[in-house]
mmCIF file of C-alpha atoms in Angstrom:
data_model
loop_
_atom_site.group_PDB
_atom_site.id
_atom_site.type_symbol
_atom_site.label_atom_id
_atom_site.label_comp_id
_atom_site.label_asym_id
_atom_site.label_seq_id
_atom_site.Cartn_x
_atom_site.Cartn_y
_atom_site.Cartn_z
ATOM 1 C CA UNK A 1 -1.897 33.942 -9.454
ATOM 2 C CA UNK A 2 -0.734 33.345 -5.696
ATOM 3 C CA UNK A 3 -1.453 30.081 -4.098
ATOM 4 C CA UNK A 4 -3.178 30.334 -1.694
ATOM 5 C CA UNK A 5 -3.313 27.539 1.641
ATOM 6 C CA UNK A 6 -7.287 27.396 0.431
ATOM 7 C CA UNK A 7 -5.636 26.500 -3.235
ATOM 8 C CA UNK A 8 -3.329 23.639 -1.565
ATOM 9 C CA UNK A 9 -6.100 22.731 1.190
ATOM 10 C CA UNK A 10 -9.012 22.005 -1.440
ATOM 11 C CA UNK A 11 -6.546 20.089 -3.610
ATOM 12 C CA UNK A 12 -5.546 18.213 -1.116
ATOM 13 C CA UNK A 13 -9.325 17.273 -0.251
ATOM 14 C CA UNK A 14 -9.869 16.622 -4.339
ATOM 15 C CA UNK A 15 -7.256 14.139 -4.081
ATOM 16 C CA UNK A 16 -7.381 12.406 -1.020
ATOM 17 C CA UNK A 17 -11.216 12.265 -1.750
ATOM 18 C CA UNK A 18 -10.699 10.471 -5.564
ATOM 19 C CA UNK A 19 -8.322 8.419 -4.275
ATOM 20 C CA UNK A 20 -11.363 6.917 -2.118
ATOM 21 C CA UNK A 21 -13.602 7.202 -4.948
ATOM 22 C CA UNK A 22 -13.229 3.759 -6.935
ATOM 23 C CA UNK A 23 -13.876 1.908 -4.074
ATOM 24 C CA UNK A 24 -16.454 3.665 -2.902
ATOM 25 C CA UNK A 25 -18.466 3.069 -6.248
ATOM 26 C CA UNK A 26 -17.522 -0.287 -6.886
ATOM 27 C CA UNK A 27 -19.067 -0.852 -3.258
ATOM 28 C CA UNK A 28 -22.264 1.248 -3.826
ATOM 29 C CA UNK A 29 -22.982 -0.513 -7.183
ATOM 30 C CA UNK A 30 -22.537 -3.870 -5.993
ATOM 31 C CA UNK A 31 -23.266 -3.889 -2.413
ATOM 32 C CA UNK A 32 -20.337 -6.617 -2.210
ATOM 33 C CA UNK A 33 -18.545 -5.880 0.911
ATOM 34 C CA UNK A 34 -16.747 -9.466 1.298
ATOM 35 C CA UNK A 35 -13.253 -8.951 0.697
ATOM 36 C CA UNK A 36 -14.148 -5.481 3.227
ATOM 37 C CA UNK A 37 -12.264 -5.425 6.568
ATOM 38 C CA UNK A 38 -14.849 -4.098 8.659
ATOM 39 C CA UNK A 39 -12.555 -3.044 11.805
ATOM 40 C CA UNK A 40 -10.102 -0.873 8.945
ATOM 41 C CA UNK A 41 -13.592 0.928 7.656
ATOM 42 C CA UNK A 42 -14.491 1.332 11.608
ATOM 43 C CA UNK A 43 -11.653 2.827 12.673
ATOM 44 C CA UNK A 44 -11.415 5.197 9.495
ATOM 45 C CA UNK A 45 -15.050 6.186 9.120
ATOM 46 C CA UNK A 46 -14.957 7.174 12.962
ATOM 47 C CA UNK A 47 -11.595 8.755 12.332
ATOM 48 C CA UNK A 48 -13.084 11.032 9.146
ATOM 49 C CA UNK A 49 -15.938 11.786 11.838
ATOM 50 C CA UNK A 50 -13.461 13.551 14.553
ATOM 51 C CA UNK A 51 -11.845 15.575 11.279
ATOM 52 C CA UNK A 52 -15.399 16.398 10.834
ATOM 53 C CA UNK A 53 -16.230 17.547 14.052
ATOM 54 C CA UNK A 54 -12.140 19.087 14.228
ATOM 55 C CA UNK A 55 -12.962 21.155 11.488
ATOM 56 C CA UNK A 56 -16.169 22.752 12.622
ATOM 57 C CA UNK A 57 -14.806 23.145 15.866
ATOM 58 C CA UNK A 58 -11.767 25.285 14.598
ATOM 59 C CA UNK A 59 -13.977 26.550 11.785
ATOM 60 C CA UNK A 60 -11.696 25.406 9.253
ATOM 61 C CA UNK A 61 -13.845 25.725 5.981
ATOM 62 C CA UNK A 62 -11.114 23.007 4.062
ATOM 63 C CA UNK A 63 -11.550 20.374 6.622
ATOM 64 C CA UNK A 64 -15.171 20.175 7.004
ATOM 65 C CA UNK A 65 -15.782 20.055 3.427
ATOM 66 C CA UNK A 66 -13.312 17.357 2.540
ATOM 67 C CA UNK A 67 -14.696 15.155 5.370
ATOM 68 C CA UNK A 68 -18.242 15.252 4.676
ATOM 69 C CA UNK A 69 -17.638 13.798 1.508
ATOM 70 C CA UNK A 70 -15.302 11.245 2.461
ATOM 71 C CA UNK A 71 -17.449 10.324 5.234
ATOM 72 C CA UNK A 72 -20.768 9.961 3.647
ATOM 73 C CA UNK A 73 -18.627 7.395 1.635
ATOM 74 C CA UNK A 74 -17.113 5.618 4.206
ATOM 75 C CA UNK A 75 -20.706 5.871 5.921
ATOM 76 C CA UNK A 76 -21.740 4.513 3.210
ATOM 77 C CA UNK A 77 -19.565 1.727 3.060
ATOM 78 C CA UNK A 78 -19.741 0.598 6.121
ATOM 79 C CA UNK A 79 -23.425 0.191 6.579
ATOM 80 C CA UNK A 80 -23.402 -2.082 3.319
ATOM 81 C CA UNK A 81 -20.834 -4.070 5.382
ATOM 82 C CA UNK A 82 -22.664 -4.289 8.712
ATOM 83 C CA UNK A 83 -25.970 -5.124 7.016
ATOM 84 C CA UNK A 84 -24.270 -7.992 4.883
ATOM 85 C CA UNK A 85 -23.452 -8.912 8.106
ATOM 86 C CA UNK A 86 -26.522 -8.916 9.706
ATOM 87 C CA UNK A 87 -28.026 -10.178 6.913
ATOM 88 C CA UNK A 88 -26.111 -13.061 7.086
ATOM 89 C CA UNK A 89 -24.662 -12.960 3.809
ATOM 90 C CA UNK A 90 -21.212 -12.839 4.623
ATOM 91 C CA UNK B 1 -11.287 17.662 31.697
ATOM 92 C CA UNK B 2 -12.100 19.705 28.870
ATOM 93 C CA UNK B 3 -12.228 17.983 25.081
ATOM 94 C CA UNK B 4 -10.175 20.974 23.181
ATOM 95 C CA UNK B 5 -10.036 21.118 19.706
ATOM 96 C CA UNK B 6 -6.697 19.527 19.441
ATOM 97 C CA UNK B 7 -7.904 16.262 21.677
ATOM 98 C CA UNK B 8 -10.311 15.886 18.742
ATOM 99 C CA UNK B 9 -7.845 16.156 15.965
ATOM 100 C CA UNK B 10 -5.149 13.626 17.729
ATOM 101 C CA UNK B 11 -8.135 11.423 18.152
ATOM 102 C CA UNK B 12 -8.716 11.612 14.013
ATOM 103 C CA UNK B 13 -5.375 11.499 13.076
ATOM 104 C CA UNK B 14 -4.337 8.693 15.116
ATOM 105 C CA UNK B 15 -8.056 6.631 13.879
ATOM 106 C CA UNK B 16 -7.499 7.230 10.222
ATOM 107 C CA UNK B 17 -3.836 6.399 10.251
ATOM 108 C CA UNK B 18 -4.267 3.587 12.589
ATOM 109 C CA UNK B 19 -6.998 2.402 9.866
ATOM 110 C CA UNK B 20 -4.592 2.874 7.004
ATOM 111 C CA UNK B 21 -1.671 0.366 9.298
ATOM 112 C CA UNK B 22 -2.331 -3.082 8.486
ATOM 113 C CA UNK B 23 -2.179 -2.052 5.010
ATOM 114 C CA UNK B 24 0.842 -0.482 5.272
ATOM 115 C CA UNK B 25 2.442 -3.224 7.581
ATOM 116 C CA UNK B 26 1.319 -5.927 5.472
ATOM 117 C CA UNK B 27 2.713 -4.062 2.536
ATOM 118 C CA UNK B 28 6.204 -3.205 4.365
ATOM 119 C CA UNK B 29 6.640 -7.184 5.146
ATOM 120 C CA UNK B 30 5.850 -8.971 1.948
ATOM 121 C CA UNK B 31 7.107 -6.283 -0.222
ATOM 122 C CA UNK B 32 3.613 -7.585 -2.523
ATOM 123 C CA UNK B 33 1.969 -4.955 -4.276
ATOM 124 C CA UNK B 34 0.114 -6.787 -6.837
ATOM 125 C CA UNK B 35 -3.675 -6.154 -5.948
ATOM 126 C CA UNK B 36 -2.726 -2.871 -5.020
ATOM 127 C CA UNK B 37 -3.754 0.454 -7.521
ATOM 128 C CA UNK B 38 -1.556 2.039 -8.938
ATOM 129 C CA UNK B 39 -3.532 5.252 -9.705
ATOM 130 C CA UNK B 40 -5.237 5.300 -6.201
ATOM 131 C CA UNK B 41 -1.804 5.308 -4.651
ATOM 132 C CA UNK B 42 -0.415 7.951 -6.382
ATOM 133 C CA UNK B 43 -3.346 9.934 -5.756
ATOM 134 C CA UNK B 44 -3.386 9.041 -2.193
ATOM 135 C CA UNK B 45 0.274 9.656 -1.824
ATOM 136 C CA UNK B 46 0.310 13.304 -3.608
ATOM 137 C CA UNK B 47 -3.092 14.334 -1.732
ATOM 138 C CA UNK B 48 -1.823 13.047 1.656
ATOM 139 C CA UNK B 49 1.667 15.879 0.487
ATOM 140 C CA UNK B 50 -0.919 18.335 -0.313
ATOM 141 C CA UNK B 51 -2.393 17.903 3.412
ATOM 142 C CA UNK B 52 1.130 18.305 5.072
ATOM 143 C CA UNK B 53 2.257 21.072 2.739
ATOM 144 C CA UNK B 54 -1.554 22.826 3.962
ATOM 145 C CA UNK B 55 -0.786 21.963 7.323
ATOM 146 C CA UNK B 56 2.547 23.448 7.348
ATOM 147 C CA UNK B 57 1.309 26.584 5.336
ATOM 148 C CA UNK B 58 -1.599 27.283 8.238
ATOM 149 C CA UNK B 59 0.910 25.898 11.157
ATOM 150 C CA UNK B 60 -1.254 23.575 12.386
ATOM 151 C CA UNK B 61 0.159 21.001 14.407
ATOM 152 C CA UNK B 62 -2.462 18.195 14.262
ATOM 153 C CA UNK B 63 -2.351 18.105 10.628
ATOM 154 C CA UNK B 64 1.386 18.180 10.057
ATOM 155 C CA UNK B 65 1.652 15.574 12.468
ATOM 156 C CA UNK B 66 -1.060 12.995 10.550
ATOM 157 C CA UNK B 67 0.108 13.345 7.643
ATOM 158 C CA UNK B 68 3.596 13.140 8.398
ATOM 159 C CA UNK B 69 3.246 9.586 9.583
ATOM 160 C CA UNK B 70 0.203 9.041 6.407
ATOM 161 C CA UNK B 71 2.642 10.513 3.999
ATOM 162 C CA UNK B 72 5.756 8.015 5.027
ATOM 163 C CA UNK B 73 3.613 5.174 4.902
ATOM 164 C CA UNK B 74 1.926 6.052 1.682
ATOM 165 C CA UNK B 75 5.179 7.068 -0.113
ATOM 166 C CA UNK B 76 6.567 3.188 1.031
ATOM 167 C CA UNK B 77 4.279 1.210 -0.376
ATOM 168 C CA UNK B 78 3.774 3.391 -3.606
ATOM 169 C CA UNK B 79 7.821 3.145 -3.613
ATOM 170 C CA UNK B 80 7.475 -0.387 -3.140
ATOM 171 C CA UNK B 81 4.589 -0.422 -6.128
ATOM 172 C CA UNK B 82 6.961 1.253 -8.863
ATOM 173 C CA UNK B 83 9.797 -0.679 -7.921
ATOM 174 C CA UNK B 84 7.838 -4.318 -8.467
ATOM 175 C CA UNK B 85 6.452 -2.572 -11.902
ATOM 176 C CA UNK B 86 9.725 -1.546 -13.299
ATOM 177 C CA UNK B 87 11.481 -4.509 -12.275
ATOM 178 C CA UNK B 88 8.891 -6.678 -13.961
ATOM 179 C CA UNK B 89 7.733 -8.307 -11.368
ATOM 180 C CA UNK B 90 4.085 -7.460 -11.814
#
């Protein structure tokens, strides 16, 4: 079998993405967003955007679909933050 | 001025490592690793390789160069993590 840069790109993206994973689902299940830093999940779920629009623009199949996971997370995240916020429960 | 491709990437690579800094600075400084995973680490760390090795492997710049700077920081504090563990000091 010959590795391919698709074989190396896409595990990259499986681990990069799992590594986000735990936090990502503890946050989802609890909406708990307290011990959060809400400029770090700012910066990096704008950040995972520009990858996102990066990889379309150099139509770079790897890139887009590693981001769009790990932004719908971090999208994810940080909305439970902001509306805690909002919400006055923080 | 036109936004190239590249413009984009440098902006990503320089939001999600500047998200991933305080971390990593706090990390570097107190030499502390005990609320920090181990298994989300190691991930991290070996997917952030996996990025750089892809990035090398399609010679593109932009990702080479985040994950040049991810991977040196990641590798620290996961050095830093190991160390604490099999010195017993976690």
């Amino acid at each position: 079998m010959n590795i391919t840069p698709e074989i190396i790109g896409y595990l990259a993206a499986t681990l990069t993405t799992a590594s986000f994973l735990p936090q990502a689902i503890l946050t989802i299940k609890t909406k708990d967003t307290q011990s959060l830093s809400l400029g770090m999940y700012t910066l990096f779920t704008l950040g995972v955007f520009c990858w996102l629009v990066y990889g379309v623009y150099i139509a770079n199949e790897v890139i887009v679909f590693a981001n769009i996971i790990t932004f719908i997370l971090a999208a994810s995240i940080l909305s439970f933050k902001i509306y805690n916020m909002l919400t006055n429960k923080e």
